[in-house]
mmCIF file of C-alpha atoms and ligand atoms in Angstrom:
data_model
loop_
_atom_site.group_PDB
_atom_site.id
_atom_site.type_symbol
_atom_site.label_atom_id
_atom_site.label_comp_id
_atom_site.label_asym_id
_atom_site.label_seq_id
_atom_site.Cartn_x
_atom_site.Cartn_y
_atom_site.Cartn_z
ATOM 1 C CA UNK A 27 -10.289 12.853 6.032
ATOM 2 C CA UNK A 28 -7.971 12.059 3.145
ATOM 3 C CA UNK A 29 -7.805 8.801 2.552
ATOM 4 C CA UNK A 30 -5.259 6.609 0.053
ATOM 5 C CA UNK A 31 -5.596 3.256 -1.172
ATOM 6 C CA UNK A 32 -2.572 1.262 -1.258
ATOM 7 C CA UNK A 33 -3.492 -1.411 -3.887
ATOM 8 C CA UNK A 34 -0.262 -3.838 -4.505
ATOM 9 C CA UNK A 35 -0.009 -6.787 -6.821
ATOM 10 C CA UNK A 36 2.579 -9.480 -6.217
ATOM 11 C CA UNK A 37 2.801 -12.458 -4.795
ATOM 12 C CA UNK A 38 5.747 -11.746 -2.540
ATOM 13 C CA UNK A 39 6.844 -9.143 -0.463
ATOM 14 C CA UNK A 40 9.483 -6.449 -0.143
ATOM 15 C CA UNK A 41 12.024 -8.835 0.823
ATOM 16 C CA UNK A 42 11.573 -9.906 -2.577
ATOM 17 C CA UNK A 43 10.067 -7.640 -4.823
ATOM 18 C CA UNK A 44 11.710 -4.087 -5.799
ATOM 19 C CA UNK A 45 8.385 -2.946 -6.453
ATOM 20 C CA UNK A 46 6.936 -3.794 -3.050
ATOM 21 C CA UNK A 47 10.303 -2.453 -1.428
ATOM 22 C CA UNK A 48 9.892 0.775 -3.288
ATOM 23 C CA UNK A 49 5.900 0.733 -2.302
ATOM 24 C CA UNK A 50 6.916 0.056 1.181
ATOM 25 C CA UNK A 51 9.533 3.495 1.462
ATOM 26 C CA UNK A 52 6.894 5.286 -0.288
ATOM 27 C CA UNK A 53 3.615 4.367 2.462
ATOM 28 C CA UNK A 54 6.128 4.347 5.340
ATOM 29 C CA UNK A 55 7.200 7.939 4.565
ATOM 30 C CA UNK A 56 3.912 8.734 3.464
ATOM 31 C CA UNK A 57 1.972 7.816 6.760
ATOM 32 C CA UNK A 58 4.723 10.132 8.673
ATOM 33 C CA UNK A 59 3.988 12.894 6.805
ATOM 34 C CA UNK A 60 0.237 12.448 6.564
ATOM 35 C CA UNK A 61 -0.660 11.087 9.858
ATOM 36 C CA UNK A 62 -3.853 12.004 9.645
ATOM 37 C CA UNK A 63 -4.637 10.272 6.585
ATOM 38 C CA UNK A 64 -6.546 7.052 6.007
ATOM 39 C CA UNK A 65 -4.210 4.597 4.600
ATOM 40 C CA UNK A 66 -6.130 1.232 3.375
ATOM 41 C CA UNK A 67 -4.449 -1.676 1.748
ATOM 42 C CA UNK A 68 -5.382 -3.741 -0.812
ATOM 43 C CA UNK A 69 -3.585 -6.600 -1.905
ATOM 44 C CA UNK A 70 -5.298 -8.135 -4.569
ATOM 45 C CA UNK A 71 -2.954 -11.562 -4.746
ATOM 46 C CA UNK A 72 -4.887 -12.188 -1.688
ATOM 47 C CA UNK A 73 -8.453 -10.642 -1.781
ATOM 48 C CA UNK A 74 -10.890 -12.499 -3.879
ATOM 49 C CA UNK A 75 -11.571 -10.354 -7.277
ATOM 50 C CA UNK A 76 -14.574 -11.737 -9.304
ATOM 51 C CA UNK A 77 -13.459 -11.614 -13.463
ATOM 52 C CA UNK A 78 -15.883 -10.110 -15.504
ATOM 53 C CA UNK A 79 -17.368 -13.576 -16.175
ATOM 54 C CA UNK A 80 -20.716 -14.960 -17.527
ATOM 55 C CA UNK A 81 -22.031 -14.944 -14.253
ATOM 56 C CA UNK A 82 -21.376 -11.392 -13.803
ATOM 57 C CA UNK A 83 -22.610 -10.303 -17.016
ATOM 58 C CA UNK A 84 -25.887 -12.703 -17.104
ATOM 59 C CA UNK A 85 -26.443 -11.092 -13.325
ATOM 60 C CA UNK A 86 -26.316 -7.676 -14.464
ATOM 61 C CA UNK A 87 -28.388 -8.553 -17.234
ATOM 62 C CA UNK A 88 -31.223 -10.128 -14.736
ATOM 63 C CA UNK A 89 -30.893 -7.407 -12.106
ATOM 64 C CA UNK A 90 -31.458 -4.659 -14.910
ATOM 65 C CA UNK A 91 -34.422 -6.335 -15.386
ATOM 66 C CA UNK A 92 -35.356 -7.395 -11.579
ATOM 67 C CA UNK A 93 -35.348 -11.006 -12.464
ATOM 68 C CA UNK A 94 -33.729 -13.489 -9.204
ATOM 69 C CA UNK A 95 -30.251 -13.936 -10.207
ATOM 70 C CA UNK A 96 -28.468 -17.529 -8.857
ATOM 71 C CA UNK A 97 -25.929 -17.492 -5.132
ATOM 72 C CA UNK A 98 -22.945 -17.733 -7.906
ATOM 73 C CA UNK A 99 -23.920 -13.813 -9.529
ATOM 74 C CA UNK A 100 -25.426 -12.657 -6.811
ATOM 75 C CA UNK A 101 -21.741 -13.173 -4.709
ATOM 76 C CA UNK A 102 -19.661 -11.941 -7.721
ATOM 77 C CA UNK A 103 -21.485 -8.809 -8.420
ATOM 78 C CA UNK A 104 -22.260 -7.642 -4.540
ATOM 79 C CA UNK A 105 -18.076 -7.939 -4.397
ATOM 80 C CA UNK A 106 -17.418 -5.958 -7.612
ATOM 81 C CA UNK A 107 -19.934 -3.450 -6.445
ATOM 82 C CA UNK A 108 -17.989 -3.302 -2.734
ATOM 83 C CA UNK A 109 -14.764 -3.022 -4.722
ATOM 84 C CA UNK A 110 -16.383 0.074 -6.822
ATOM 85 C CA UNK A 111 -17.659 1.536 -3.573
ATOM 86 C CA UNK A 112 -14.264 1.160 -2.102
ATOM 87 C CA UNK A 113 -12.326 2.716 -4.854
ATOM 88 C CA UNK A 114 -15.114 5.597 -5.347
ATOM 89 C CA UNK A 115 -14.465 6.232 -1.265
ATOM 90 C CA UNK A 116 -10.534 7.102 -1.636
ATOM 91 C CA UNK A 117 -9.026 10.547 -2.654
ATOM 92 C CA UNK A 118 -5.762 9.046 -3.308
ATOM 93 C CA UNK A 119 -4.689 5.619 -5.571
ATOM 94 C CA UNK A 120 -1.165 3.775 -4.978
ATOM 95 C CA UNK A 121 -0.752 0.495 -7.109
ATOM 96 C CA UNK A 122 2.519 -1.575 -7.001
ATOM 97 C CA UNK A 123 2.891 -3.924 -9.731
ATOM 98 C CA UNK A 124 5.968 -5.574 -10.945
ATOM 99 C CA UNK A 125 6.240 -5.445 -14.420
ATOM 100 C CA UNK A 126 5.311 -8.947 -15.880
ATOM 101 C CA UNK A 127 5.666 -9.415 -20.103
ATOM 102 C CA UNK A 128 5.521 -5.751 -20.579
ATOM 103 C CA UNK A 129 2.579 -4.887 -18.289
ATOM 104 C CA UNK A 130 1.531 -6.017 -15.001
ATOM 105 C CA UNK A 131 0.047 -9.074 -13.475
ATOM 106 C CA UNK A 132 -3.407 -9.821 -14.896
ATOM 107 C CA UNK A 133 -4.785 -9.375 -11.543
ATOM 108 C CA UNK A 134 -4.765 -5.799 -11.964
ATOM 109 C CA UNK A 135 -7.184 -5.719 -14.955
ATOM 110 C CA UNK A 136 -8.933 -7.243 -13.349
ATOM 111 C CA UNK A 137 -9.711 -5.037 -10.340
ATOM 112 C CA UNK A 138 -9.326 -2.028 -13.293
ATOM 113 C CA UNK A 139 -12.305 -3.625 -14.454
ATOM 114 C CA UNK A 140 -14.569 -4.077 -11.629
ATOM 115 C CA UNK A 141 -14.072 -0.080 -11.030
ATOM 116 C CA UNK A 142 -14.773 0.870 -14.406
ATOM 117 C CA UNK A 143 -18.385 1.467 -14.388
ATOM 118 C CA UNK A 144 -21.004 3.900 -16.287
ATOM 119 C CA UNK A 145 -22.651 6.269 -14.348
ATOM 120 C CA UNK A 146 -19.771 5.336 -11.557
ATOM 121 C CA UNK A 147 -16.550 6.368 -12.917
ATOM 122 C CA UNK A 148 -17.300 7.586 -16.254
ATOM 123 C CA UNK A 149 -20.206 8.518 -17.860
ATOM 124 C CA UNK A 150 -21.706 8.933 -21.777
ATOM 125 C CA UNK A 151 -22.724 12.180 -22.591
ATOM 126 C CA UNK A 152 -23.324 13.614 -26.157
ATOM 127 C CA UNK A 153 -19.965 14.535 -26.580
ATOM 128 C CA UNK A 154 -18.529 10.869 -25.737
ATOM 129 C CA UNK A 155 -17.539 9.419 -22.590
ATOM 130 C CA UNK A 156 -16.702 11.782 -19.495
ATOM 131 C CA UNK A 157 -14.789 10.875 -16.376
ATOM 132 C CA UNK A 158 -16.000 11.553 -13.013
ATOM 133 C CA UNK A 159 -12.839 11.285 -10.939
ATOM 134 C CA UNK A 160 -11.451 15.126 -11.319
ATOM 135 C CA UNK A 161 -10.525 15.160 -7.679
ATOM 136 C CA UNK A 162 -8.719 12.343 -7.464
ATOM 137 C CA UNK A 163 -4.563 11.615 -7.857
ATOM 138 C CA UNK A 164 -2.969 8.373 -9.101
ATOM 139 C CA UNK A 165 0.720 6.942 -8.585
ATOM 140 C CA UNK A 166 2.218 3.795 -9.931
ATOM 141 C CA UNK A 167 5.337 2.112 -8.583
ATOM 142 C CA UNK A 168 7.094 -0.287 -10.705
ATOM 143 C CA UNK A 169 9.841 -2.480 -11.034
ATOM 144 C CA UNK A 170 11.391 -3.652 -14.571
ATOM 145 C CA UNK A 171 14.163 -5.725 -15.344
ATOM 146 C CA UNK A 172 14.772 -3.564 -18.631
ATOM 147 C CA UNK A 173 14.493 0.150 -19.384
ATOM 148 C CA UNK A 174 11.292 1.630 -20.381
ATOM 149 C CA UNK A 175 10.815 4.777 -18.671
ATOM 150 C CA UNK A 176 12.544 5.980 -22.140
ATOM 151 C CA UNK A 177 14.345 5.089 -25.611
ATOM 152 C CA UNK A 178 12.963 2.049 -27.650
ATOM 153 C CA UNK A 179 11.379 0.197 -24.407
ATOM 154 C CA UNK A 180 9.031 2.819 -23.910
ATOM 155 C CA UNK A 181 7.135 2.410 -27.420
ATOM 156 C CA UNK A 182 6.667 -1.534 -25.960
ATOM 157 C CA UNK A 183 5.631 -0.976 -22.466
ATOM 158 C CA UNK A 184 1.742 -1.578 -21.983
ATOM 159 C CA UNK A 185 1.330 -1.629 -18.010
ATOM 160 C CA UNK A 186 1.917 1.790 -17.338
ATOM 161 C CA UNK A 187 0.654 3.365 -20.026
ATOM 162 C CA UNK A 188 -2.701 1.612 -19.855
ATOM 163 C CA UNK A 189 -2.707 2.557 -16.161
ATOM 164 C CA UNK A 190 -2.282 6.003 -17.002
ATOM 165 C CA UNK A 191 -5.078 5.919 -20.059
ATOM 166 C CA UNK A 192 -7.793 4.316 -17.969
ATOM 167 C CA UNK A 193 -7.175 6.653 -14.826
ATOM 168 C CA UNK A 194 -7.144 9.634 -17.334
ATOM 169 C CA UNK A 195 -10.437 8.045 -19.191
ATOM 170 C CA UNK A 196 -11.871 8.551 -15.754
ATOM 171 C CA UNK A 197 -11.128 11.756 -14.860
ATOM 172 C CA UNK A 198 -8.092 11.308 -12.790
ATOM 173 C CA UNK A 199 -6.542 14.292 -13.433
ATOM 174 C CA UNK A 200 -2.903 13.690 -11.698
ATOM 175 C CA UNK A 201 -0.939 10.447 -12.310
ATOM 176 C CA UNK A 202 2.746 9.817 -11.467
ATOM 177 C CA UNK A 203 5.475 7.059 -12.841
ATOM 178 C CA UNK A 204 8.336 5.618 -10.411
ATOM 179 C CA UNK A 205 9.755 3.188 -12.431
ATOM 180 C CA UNK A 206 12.529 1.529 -10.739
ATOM 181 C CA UNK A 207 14.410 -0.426 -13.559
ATOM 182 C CA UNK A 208 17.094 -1.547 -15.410
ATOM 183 C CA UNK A 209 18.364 -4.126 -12.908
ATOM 184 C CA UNK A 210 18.402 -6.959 -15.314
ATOM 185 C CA UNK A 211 19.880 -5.066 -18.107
ATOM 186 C CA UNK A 212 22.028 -4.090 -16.117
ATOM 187 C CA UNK A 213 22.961 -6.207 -13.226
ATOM 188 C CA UNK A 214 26.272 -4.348 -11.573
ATOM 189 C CA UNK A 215 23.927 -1.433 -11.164
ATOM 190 C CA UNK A 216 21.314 -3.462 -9.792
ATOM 191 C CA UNK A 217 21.948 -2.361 -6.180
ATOM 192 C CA UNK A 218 22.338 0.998 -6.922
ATOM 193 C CA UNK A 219 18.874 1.206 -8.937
ATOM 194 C CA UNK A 220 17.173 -0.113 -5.765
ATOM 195 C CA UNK A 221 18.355 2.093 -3.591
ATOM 196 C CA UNK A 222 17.635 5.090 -5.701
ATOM 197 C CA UNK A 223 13.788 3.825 -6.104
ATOM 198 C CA UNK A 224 13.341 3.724 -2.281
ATOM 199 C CA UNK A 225 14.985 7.190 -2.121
ATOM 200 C CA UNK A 226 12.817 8.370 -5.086
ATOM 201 C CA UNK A 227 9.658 6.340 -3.154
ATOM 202 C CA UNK A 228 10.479 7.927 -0.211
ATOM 203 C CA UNK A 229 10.507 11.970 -1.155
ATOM 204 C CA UNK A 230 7.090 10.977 -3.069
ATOM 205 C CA UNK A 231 5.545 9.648 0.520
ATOM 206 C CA UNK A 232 6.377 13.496 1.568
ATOM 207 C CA UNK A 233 4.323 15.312 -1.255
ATOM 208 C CA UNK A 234 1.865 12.890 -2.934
HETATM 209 C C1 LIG B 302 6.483 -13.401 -15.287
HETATM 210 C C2 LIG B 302 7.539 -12.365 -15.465
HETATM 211 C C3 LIG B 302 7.554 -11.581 -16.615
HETATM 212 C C4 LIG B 302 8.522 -10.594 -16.783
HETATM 213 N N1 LIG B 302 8.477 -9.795 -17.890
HETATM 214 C C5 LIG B 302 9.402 -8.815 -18.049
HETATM 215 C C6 LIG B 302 9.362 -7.955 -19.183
HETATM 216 O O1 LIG B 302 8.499 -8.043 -20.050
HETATM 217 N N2 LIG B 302 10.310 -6.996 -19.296
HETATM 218 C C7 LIG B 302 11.281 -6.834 -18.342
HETATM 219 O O2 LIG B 302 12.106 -5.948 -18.491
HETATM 220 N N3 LIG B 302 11.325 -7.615 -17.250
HETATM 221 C C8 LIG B 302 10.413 -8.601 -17.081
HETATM 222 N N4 LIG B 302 10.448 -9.393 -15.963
HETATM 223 C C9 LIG B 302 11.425 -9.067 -14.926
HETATM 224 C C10 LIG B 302 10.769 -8.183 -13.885
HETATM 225 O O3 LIG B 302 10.151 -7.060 -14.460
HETATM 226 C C11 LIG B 302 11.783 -7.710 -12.864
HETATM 227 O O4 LIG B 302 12.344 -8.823 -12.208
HETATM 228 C C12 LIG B 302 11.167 -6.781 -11.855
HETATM 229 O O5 LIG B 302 12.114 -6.473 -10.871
HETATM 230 C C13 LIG B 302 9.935 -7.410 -11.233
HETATM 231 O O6 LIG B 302 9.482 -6.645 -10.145
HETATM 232 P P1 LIG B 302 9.675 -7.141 -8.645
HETATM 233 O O7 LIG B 302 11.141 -6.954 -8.306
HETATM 234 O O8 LIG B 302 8.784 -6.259 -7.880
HETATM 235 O O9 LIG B 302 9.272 -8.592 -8.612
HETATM 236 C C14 LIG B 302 9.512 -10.395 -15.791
HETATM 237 C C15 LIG B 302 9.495 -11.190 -14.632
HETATM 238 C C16 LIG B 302 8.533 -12.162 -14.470
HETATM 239 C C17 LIG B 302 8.523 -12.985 -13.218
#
């Protein structure tokens, strides 16, 4: 069974958030035309994701070495590994971010981190690093106050395009862009740029 994980990051919901309204058309329209998919959410604002701390790097130091690591890194790694696990599980990836200071919220580094793991995701061979996730496809909905799909904005933006490096690095070999943006720069079109995210969000539910 196919199975897609819907990974959002923002505080708030579609009410709210253009990205989350545009996420929302694209998993409603996806789960009609995939009913027989697995669709799992994650929404890291609200499930606990351990930074890469000293904790987490003592404790993979001490379980390399099978020495007793303390309750504190023995917690934080056994939930980065379930995260890993989770992520390795899926077919398909879906994050939502809003576009915060020219990227996304830090949360999502975060969880980019915890499934970025040698031997995992990627792995070294003699002719550099090699991703393992060739069967794999990748979309990321946005929202941006500004423009940076193209033209000047797109030299600046870091959110996407480090999305799009790291899923690459790893093998993903299919990654998609709905930016839905402009709204600030713009703010008589900001209705109009909505709607035309959902409708964009919604004919990518019927082929992703
Ligand atoms: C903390 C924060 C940082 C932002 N940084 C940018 C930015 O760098 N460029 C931009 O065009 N808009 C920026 N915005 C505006 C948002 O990108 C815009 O409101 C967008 O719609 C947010 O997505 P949302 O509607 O899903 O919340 C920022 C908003 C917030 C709250």
């Amino acid at each position: 069974m196919t199975k897609l994980l819907y990974i959002t990051a923002h505080p708030f919901d579609e009410l709210v958030s253009n990205s989350m309204a545009g996420g929302k058309a694209f998993i409603e329209s996806y789960q009609e035309n995939h009913p027989k998919d697995e669709v799992k959410h994650i929404d890291l604002f609200e499930e606990y994701i351990p930074l890469i701390d000293k904790d987490v790097l003592t404790g993979w130091g001490k379980a390399a070495n099978g020495e007793s690591l303390t309750k504190e890194e023995q917690t934080k790694i056994d939930r980065l590994s379930d995260i890993l696990e989770e992520f390795l599980s899926a077919d398909k990836y879906v994050f939502v971010t809003p576009m915060w200071n020219l990227s996304f919220p830090p949360v999502v580094k975060a969880y980019i981190d915890a499934v970025c793991v040698a031997g995992k995701t990627f792995k070294y061979t003699s002719e550099g690093a090699v991703g393992l996730l060739t069967d794999k496809k990748a979309l990321h909905i946005q929202s941006r106050g500004g423009y940076y799909a193209e033209g000047p904005g797109a030299d600046i933006e870091m959110g996407d395009r480090y999305l799009r490096t790291i899923l690459t690095f790893l093998g993903v070999p299919s990654y998609t862009t709905l930016a839905i943006e402009g709204h600030n720069a713009e703010p008589h079109k900001a209705e109009e740029i909505k709607i035309a995210g959902i409708q964009e969000a919604k004919e990518l539910g019927k082929t992703f």
